[in-house]
Short mmCIF file of C-alpha atoms in Angstrom, two decimals:
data_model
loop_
_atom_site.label_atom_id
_atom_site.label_comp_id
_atom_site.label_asym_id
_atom_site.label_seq_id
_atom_site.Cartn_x
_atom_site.Cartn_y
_atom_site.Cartn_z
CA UNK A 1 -39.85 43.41 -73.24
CA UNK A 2 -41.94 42.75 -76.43
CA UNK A 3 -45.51 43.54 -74.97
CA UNK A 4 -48.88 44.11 -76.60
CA UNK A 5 -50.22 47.79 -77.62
CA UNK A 6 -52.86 47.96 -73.99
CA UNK A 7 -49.66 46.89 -71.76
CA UNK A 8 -47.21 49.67 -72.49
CA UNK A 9 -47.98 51.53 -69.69
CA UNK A 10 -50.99 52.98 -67.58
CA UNK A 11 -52.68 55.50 -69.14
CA UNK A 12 -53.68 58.25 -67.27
CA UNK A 13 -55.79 61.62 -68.28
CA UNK A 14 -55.19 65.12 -66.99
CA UNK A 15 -58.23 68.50 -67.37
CA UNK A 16 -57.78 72.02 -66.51
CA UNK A 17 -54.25 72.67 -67.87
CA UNK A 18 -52.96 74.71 -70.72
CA UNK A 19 -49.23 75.08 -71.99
CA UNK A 20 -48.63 78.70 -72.35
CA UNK A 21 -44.74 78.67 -72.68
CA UNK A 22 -41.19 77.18 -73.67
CA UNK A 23 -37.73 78.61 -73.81
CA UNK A 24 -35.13 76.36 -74.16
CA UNK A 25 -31.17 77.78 -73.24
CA UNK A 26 -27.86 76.12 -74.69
CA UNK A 27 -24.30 77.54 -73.84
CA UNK A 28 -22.83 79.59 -76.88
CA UNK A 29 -20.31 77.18 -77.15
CA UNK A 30 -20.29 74.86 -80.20
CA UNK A 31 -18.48 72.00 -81.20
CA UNK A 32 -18.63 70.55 -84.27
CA UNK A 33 -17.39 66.57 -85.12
CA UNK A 34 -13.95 67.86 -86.55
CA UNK A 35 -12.88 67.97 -82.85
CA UNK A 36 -12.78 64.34 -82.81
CA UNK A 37 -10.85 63.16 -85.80
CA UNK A 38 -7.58 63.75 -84.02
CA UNK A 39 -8.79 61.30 -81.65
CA UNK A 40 -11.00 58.71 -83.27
CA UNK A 41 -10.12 59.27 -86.65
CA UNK A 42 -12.03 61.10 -89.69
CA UNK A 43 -13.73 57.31 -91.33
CA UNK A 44 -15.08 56.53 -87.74
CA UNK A 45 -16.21 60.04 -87.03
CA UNK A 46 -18.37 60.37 -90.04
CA UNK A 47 -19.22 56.59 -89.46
CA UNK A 48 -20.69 57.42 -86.26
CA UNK A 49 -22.14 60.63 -87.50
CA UNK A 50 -23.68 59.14 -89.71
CA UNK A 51 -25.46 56.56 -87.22
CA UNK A 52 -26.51 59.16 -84.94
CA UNK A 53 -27.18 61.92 -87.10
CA UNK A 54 -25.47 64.60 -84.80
CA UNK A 55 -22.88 67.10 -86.84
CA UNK A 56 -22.81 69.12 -83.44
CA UNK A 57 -23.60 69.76 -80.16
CA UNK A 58 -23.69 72.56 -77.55
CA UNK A 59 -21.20 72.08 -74.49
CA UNK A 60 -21.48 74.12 -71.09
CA UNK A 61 -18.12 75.12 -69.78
CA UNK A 62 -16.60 73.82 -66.13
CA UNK A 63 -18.79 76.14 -64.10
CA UNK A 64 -22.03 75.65 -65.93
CA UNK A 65 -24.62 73.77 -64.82
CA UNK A 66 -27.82 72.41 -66.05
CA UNK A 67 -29.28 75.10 -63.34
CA UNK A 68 -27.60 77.59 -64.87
CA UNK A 69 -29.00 77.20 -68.10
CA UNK A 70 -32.56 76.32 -66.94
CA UNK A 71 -32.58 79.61 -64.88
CA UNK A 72 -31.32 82.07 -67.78
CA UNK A 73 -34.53 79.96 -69.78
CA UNK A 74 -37.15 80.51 -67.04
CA UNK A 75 -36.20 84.06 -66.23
CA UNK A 76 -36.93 85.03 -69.66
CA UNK A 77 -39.97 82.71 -70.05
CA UNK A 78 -41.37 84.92 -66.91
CA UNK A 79 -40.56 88.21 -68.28
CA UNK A 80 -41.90 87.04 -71.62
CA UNK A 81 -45.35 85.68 -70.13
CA UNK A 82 -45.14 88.36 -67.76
CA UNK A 83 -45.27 86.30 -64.46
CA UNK A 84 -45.09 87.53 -61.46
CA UNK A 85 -42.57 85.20 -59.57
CA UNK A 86 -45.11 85.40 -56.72
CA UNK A 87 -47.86 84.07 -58.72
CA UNK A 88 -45.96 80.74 -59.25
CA UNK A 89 -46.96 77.97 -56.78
CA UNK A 90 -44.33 74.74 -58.04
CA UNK A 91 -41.30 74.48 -59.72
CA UNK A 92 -40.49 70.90 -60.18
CA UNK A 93 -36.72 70.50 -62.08
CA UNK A 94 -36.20 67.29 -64.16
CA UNK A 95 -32.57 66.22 -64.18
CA UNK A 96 -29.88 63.73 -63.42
CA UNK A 97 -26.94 66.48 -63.56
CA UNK A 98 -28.78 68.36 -60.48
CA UNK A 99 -26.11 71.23 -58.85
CA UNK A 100 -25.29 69.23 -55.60
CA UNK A 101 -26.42 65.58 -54.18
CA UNK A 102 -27.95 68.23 -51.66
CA UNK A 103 -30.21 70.27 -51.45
CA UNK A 104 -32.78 69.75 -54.13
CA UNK A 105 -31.29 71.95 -56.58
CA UNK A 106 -35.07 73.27 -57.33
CA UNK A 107 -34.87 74.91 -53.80
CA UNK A 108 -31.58 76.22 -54.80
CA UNK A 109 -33.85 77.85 -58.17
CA UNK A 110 -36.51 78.96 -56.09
CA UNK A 111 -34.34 81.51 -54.49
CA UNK A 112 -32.13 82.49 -57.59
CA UNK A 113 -35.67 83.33 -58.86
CA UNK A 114 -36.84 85.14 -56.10
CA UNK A 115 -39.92 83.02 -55.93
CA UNK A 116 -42.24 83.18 -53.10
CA UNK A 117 -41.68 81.20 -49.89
CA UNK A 118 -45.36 79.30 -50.66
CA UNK A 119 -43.56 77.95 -53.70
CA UNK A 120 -43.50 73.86 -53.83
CA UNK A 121 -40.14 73.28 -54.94
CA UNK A 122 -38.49 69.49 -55.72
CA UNK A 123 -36.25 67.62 -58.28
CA UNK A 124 -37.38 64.95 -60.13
CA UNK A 125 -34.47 62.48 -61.58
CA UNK A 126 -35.26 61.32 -64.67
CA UNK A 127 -33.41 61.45 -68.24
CA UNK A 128 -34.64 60.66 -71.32
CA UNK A 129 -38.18 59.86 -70.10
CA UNK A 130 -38.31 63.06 -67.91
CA UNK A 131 -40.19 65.85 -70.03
CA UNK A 132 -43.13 64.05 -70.43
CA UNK A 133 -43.03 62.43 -66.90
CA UNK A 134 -42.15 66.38 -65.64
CA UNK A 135 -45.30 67.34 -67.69
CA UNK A 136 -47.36 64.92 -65.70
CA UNK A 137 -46.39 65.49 -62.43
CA UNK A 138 -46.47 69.31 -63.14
CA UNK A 139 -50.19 69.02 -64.80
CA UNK A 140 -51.38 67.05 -61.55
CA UNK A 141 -50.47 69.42 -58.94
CA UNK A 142 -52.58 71.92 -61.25
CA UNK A 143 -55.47 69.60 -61.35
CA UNK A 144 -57.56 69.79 -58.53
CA UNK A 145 -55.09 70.63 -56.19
CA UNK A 146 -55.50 74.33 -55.86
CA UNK A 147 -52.18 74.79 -57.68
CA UNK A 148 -52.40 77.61 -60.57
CA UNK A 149 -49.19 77.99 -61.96
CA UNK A 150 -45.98 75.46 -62.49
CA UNK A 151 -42.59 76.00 -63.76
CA UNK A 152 -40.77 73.30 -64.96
CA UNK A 153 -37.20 72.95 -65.34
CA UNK A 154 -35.81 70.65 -67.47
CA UNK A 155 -32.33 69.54 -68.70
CA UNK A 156 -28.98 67.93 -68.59
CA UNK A 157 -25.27 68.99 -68.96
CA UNK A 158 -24.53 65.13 -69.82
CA UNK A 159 -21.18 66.31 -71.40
CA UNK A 160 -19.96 66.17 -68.09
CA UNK A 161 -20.60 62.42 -67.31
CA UNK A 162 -19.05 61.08 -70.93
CA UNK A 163 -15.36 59.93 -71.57
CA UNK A 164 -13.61 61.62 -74.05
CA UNK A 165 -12.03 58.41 -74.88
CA UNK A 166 -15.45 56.67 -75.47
CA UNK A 167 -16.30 57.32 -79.14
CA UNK A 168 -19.52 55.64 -78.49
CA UNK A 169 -20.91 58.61 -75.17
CA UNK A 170 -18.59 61.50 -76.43
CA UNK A 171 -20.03 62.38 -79.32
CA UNK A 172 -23.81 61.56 -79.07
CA UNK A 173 -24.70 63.72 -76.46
CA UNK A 174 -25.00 67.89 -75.75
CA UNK A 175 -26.17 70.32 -73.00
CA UNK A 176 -29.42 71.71 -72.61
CA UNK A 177 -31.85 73.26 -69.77
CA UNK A 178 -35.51 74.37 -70.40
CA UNK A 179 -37.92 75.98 -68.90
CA UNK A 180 -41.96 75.35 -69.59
CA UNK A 181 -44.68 77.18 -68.00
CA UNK A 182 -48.01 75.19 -67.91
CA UNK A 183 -51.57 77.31 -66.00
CA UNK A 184 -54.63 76.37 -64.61
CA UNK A 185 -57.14 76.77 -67.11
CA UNK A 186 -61.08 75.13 -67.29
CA UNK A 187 -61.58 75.76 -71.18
CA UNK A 188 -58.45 73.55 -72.09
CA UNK A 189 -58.15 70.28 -73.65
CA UNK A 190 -57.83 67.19 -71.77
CA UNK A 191 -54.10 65.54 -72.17
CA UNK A 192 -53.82 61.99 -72.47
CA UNK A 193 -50.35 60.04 -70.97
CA UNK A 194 -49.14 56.56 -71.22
CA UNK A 195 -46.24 55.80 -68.48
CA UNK A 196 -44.23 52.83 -68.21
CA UNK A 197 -40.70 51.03 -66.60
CA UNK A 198 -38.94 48.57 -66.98
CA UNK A 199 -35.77 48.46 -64.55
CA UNK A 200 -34.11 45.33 -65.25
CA UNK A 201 -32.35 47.70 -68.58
CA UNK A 202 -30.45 50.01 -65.30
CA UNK A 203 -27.15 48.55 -66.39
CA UNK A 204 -27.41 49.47 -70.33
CA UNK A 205 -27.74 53.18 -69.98
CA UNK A 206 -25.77 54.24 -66.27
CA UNK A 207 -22.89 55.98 -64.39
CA UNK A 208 -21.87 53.12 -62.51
CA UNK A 209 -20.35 54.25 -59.84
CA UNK A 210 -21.44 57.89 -58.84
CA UNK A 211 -23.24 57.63 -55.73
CA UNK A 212 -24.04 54.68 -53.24
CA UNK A 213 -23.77 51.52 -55.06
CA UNK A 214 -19.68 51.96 -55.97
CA UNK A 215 -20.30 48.82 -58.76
CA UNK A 216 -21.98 45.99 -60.62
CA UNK A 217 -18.78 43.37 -59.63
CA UNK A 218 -21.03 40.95 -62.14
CA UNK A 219 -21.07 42.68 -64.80
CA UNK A 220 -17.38 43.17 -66.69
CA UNK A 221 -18.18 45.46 -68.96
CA UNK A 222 -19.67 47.98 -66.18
CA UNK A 223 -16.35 47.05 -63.73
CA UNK A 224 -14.59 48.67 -66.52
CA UNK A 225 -15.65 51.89 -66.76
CA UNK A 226 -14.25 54.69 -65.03
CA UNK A 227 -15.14 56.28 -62.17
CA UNK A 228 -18.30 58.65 -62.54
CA UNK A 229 -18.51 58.28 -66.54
CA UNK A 230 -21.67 57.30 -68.38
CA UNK A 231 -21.79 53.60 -69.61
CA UNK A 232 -23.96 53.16 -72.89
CA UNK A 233 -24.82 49.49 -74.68
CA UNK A 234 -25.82 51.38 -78.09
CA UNK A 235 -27.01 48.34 -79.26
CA UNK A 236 -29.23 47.16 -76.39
CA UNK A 237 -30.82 50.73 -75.94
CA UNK A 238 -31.50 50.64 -79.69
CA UNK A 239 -32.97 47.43 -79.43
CA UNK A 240 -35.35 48.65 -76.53
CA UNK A 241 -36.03 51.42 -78.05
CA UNK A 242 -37.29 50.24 -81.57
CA UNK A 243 -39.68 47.53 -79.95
CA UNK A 244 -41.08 49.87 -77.45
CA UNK A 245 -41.53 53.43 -78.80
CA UNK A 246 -44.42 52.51 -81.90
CA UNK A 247 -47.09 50.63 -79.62
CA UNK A 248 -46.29 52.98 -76.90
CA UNK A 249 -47.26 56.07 -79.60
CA UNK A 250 -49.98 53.92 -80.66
CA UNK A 251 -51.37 53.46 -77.29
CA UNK A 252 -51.22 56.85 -76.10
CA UNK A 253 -53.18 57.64 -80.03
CA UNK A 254 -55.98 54.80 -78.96
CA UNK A 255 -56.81 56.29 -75.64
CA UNK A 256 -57.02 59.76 -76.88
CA UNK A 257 -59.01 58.82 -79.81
CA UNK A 258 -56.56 60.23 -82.10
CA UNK A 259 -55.55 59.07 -85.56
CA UNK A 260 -51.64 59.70 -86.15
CA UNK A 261 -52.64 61.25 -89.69
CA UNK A 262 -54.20 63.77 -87.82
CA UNK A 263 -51.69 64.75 -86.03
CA UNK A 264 -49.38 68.25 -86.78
CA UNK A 265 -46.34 66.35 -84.80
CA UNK A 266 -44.81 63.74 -82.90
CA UNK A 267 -41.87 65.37 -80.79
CA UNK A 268 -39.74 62.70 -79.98
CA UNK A 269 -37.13 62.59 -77.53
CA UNK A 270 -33.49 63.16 -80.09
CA UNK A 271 -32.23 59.74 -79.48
CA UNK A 272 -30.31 59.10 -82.78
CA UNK A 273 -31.62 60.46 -85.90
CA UNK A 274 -31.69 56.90 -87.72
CA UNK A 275 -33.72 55.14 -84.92
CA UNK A 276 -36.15 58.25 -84.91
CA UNK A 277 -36.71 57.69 -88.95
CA UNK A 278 -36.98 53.94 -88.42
CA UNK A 279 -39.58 54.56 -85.88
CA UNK A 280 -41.48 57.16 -87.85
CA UNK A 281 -41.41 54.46 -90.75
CA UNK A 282 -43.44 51.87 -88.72
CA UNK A 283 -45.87 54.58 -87.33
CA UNK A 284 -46.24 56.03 -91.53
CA UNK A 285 -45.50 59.46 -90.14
CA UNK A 286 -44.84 61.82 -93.25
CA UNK A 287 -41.65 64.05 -93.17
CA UNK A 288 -43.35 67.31 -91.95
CA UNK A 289 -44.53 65.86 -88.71
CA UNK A 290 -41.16 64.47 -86.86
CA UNK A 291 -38.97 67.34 -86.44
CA UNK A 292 -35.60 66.78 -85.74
CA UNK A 293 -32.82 68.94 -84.21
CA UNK A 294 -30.36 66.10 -82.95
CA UNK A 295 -28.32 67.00 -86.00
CA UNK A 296 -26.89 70.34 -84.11
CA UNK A 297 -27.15 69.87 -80.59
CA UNK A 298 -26.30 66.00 -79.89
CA UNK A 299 -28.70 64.13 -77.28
CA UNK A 300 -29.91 66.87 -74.64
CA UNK A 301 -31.59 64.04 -72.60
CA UNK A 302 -34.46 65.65 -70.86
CA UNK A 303 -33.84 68.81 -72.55
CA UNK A 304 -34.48 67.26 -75.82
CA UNK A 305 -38.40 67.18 -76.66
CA UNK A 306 -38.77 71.44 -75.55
CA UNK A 307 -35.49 72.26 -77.07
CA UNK A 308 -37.05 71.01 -80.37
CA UNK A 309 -40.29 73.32 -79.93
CA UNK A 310 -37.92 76.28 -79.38
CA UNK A 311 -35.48 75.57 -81.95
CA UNK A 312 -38.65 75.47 -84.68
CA UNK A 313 -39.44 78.91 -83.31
CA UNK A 314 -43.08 79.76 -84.72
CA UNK A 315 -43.28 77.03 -86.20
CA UNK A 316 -43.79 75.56 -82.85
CA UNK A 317 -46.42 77.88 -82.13
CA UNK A 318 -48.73 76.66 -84.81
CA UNK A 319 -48.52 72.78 -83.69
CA UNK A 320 -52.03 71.78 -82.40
CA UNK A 321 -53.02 68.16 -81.95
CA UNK A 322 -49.22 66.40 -80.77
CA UNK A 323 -47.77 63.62 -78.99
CA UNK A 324 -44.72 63.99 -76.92
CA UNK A 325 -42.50 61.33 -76.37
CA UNK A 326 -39.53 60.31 -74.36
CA UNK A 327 -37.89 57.08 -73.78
CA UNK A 328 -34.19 55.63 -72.78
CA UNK A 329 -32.54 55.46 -69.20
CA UNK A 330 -33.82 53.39 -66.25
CA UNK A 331 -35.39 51.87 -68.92
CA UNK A 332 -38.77 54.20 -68.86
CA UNK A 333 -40.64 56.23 -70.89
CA UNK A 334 -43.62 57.91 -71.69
CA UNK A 335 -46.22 59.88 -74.31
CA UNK A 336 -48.39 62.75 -73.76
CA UNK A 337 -51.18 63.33 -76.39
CA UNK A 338 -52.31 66.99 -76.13
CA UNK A 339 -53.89 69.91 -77.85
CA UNK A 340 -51.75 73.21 -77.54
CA UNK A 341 -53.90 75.81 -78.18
CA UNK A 342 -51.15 78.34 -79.54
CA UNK A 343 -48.05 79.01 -77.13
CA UNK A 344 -47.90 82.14 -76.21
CA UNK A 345 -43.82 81.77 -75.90
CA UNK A 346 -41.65 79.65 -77.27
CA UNK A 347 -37.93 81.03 -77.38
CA UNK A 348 -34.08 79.21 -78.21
CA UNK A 349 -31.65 81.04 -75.78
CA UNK A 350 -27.95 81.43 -75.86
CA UNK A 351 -26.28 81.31 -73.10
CA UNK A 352 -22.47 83.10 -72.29
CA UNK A 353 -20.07 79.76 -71.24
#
């Protein structure tokens, strides 16, 4: 879908909200690419290394779920910002790992945080795309709705959806769940988003057969897979996401009268570290303002943009003028430009498997 700059998506503005917090949880479990040599051998392994850019990632054991991790982030992100858990009005969690297919596992967090019973509390079920698109949907409950404070959870334990026998799934991706506090505030900056779909890419990124729709008969590559394992065309997602990503940065930079020079950082979502340095190319972005972590904790999906702020630490904390990004599976994606007037947190927690 090879579409002008003013077509990526609508752009949409948000007032009143202010970021005051990240903290980002992975399980203390690492596991580096030796793992797979056995398996795929040690010239593929550092072929595909190489490709992605991932040396390592962080995997959640059997019982650990992306809730898991997102509650041991928020409960210190509260404590930190010292929150009252009855002075939070939303917590909106961003996942397609959720605990159950029912309830909403964000009810299920609502109690595990003791949060008050006038607490808005849904899932949202998004990947790649889903920071930024959590971001937005958490900003406009805040603005003008009466709503003060949001929490939202974001993350994925996606280790639990690839093959082991798939080279391609099993070593890109790693486990991650977040927690970001955003506040009503007048004296903050507006935030500028872009948002955009295209659906006819569902089969290139997908876990054909995990709920309703048992299979894509059509489609042989899909009939293949196994049963509730993530299917992956590499080479169609790259594709998608080279010709989309730069004009979608750009337009999101035009609307918020922004020049990308300017700019402290673009957080993209950690794809694959070559396609991120190929994008930053066309968009002349200099080194220092394209962090990337993808190198030791694999793909995090949704997880990926905050667990970058907390894995630069203060570093983080100085970042004014930015753009968030996130694009891959449905196909959709999105860009946020904002001002972040100092966070007041921003943590990396590890979690016991």
């Amino acid at each position: 879908m090879d579409v002008p700059v003013t077509e990526v998506g609508k752009a949409l503005s948000v007032q009143n909200v202010a970021l005051r917090g990240i903290v980002s949880a992975v399980p203390d479990t690492v596991v580096g690419n030796a793992v797979f040599e056995d398996k795929f051998g040690a010239k593929a392994v550092a072929e595909i290394s190489r490709m992605t850019g991932v040396q390592s990632r962080r995997v959640s054991s059997e019982n650990q779920t992306t809730a898991d991790l997102s509650e041991a982030a928020a409960r210190q992100l509260l404590e930190k910002l010292q929150w009252a858990p009855d002075s939070v009005d939303a917590i909106v969690f961003v996942s397609q790992t959720p605990d159950y297919r029912l309830p909403a596992t964000a009810c299920a967090l609502q109690a595990r945080l003791q949060l008050s019973a006038h607490c808005a509390a849904f899932d949202v079920n998004l990947g790649c795309s889903g920071y930024v698109y959590g971001l937005w949907i958490a900003s406009k409950l805040i603005d003008g709705t009466g709503i003060r404070r949001v929490l939202l959870l974001a993350g994925d334990t996606s280790t639990k959806l690839v093959n082991p026998e798939d080279r391609a799934t099993a070593m890109l991706f790693g486990d991650a769940g977040t927690a970001t506090a955003l506040e009503f505030d007048e004296s903050a900056a507006p935030c500028w988003y872009v948002l955009g779909t295209d659906g006819s890419g569902e089969k290139n990124l997908i876990v054909p057969r995990s709920q309703y729709r048992t299979a894509l008969p059509s489609d042989e590559k899909l009939s293949a897979v196994l049963p509730d394992y993530l299917y992956m065309d590499g080479a169609e997602v790259f594709n998608f996401t080279i010709r989309s990503v730069p004009p979608l940065v750009n337009q999101v930079l035009k609307i918020s009268k922004k020049d990308i020079s300017a700019l402290t950082h673009v957080f993209f979502h950690q794809a694959n570290a070559f396609m991120l340095k190929h994008i930053a190319k066309k968009l002349s972005l200099r080194p220092e303002q394209f962090p990337i972590n993808i190198d030791r904790f694999g793909n995090t999906s949704s997880a990926s943009i905050p667990l970058l702020l907390a894995s630069m630490g203060d570093d983080a904390k100085a970042a004014r003028d930015v753009v968030m990004t996130g694009f891959g599976v449905g196909y959709s994606w999105a860009a946020v430009q904002l001002t972040m007037d100092g966070l007041q947190v921003c943590d990396l927690l590890e979690v016991s498997s």
